[in-house]
Structures are given as structure tokens and as C-alpha cells.
């Protein structure tokens, strides 16, 4: 029998939870202070090594002998290898010397370590003379959202501030596309393909859809398996599989989604078609007809030919040439009508219309609306903020995208949410803490042109 202290929502439960939250907050502040202190010490150690090496013979400087020695000394205290310490010294110097503003913001508690790492990672592509401006804008954005949410925006910001065009840099990077094999253990290896992001996302999405089709129709396929359907199917040794054996194979298939994805991947590459392509049109449809889906936000200027980075929602920027190719072949268009000042989405339109309301919400939400989650809207469920069964209306001011994980959490835990004006979601935790989830920053914004200078002449 469950005691009162163990019952969710009871005073004892909430008191315990409040204590945990307080301890985590306190520990987080102490950990941040310790991490910042260590960063500064490691950066100072790196500068010491550089200073001491200045007057030494070239061979000693070339091999960083002084830095190696210092790293080995620190490694003995930190109980890690000197190589690890040397790498951490290099990372510390980048943060302390190249991104002092981000470090200061972390020190005051305005942002977290995760934000700093994202700022450094995305801002490193910006030339040093423009980095301070980029860093200031990135910090302001980080203060309003979680690290994974801001990453895409900061990547776009960095690409726009780079003096070389994104298209030019993408062309150079694409020239390095390759496939390589990394030998592993126990008879396993990794097959790594380095390809343009849009292609990789499409491949992974297609594999995911095919895996879901196989998993979701297991029972139905086992019931409907027959000798005629299995005719021509062979096992690994090349022997034909009869109907009874085929039913047993399907009925005992307990592979995970990752395993099915890997198996279908191998089938497609080796045979050109999935070996398990036996789903019917009445269920998931032929696996071979499944195509990968990607969700891309394309500014109108990029469509017109401008070199504007485009956002592959949930991932990273892609070059405008790729975005234009995707736009040219897509059967569905999402035209956004935006406020000319704020850039907020007011309405949407498309060539083919599955659901005007759903398209509007995808344009507005972009991703799951639980704080910190960035699952793309096309992979989320549209949720009634105020339950439909309790009288909630089916209208845009009562709908928002939630991924399956957070949709379930809203339904089965004490987390509550209400939708405010402008699509803002206000989440309330079991302890009564509120988390304001603003509508995502519009992917497209317009700046009004400056008024013409007064020439003193009357208009015609």
C-alpha cells in the first residue's frame, strides 16, 4: 500500500521534491564556480607554457615540450592523462581568451556551461574581428532559451556574419564527402558516410519510416503470411522459405527500431530493395514507396537566389542551393505571411492543402513546445492545450505541437500548461514553478527601410 509521503501531489511529496530542487540549484552554482575557476587556471597554464617556450630552440617549440610537461604535472593531480589535460588547456584558452563575454555571462549565472559551449562551437567559424559582435548577440539569445534550442539560430547567425558566402564554403565541404569503415570489436564495424546534411536527414528519416512500418505491422503480417506470399523468399543460406517458416520468422521478430533501421540500411545497399518489403497497401504501404522527409525553412530571398543560409529544422543550416532544389521538387508549399515589423507568422498558404490549421501551427511552433525540447514539428503531435474532452476548442489558440514524450507527460503527470496570447505557453511544474515558453523566433523577419532623408523640397 502506498504511503502518504509517496503519493504524488501530497504535501510530503512536494516538500521532498522542493528540497531536491533547492539542492540541485545550489550544487549547480557551486559546480559552475568550480568549473570556471578550473578553466581560468588551465588557460593561465597554457599562457605560461607559451611564454616559457618563446626563447627555446625551434624543435622544443614545435613539439610543445613545455606544454607537455605542464600538462603531465597537472594530469598527476587531476588523475587524467597528459594528452587529456593538454586538450583541455587548449579548450580553456579558446573560451577564456576568445569568448570572454560568454565566460562572464556564465559567471554571473545569466547563461550556463552548455550555452557557453554552443556559443564557442558555433562562433568559432566567425573571423576574430567580428567575433565580439557575434558573441554579444549570441549571449542575448541564450539568456532566453536552452542550449539545444538556440544552437540552430546561433549557427545561422554565424553563417550570416562570415565574410565568405555559405554557398562557397558548403561547396568546398561537399567536395570532401566520403564513406569510410571504422573497424570495431567483436566482429562489428562502423560504416560512416559524410554527406550534405539534407541528404543525411532524408536517408535517416526514410530508414525510420521503413522501420516503423515493419514494427507496427508485425502482428498483421504474421497472421496474413502465406506460402504464396513467401514464395521466392530465401534464408541466409539461399534456401527457399515456406509459408510456415515465414510466419514463424515474422512472429518471433523482436528487433528494436535501431536494429531494424540497420538491417534495412544493409538490405537497401546490398540488394537495392528491403528484404522485408512485405507490408500491404492497406497498412503502411510498400516500403519501397516511402521517401525521406525534411523540414526546411527557406527565406524568400534565398528562393530568389540570394546567398541566405536556410534552416533544416531541428538540425543545422543548409546551403541555399540545396534548399532551392528541395523547394523545386516538393509537392507541398508553405507560404508564410509575416508581420513586416516583428516577423511573427500571421497566416500560411500552400499549393496542396492537407490542413490549413496544421500548416499554420507547424509554421508557428517549428518544434515541440515543452521547455527545452527541439523535436521538429513534423515529428510531433498537435495537442489541445485545454483538453478537447473537457470542452477545449479546436482552434489555433488552443493547439500546440508536443512530441510524444512531453504529450504523455502532460496527460499523466502533475505538469500543467495554459496557452496565453500570441501562442505563448505557460507550463507549471508539480512544485508550482512556472516556465514561460514563448513562440519560437520567426525564421523570417523583415526590417522596415529607413525613411528617406528630408531634402526640403515639396513632393511632386
PDB file of C-alpha atoms in Angstrom, residues 211 214-219 221-222 246-261 263 276:
ATOM      1  CA  UNK A 211      11.493   0.503 -39.584  1.00  0.00           C
ATOM      2  CA  UNK A 214       7.930  -3.228 -40.226  1.00  0.00           C
ATOM      3  CA  UNK A 215       7.479  -2.994 -36.455  1.00  0.00           C
ATOM      4  CA  UNK A 216       3.917  -1.646 -36.487  1.00  0.00           C
ATOM      5  CA  UNK A 217       2.614  -4.391 -38.818  1.00  0.00           C
ATOM      6  CA  UNK A 218       4.285  -7.408 -37.208  1.00  0.00           C
ATOM      7  CA  UNK A 219       1.102  -8.967 -35.883  1.00  0.00           C
ATOM      8  CA  UNK A 221       1.877  -9.726 -41.268  1.00  0.00           C
ATOM      9  CA  UNK A 222       2.280 -12.835 -39.124  1.00  0.00           C
ATOM     10  CA  UNK A 246       7.841 -17.243 -42.871  1.00  0.00           C
ATOM     11  CA  UNK A 247       5.079 -16.871 -40.290  1.00  0.00           C
ATOM     12  CA  UNK A 248       7.482 -18.025 -37.568  1.00  0.00           C
ATOM     13  CA  UNK A 249      10.116 -15.513 -38.681  1.00  0.00           C
ATOM     14  CA  UNK A 250       7.665 -12.602 -38.561  1.00  0.00           C
ATOM     15  CA  UNK A 251       6.027 -13.748 -35.302  1.00  0.00           C
ATOM     16  CA  UNK A 252       9.377 -14.026 -33.491  1.00  0.00           C
ATOM     17  CA  UNK A 253      10.777 -10.729 -34.798  1.00  0.00           C
ATOM     18  CA  UNK A 254      11.698  -8.778 -31.643  1.00  0.00           C
ATOM     19  CA  UNK A 255      14.246  -6.401 -33.139  1.00  0.00           C
ATOM     20  CA  UNK A 256      14.421  -2.838 -31.851  1.00  0.00           C
ATOM     21  CA  UNK A 257      13.901   0.186 -34.086  1.00  0.00           C
ATOM     22  CA  UNK A 258      17.684   0.723 -34.263  1.00  0.00           C
ATOM     23  CA  UNK A 259      18.235  -2.876 -35.287  1.00  0.00           C
ATOM     24  CA  UNK A 260      15.552  -2.769 -37.982  1.00  0.00           C
ATOM     25  CA  UNK A 261      16.967   0.527 -39.301  1.00  0.00           C
ATOM     26  CA  UNK A 263      19.055  -4.188 -41.280  1.00  0.00           C
ATOM     27  CA  UNK A 276      11.290  -7.429 -45.606  1.00  0.00           C
TER      28      UNK A 276
END
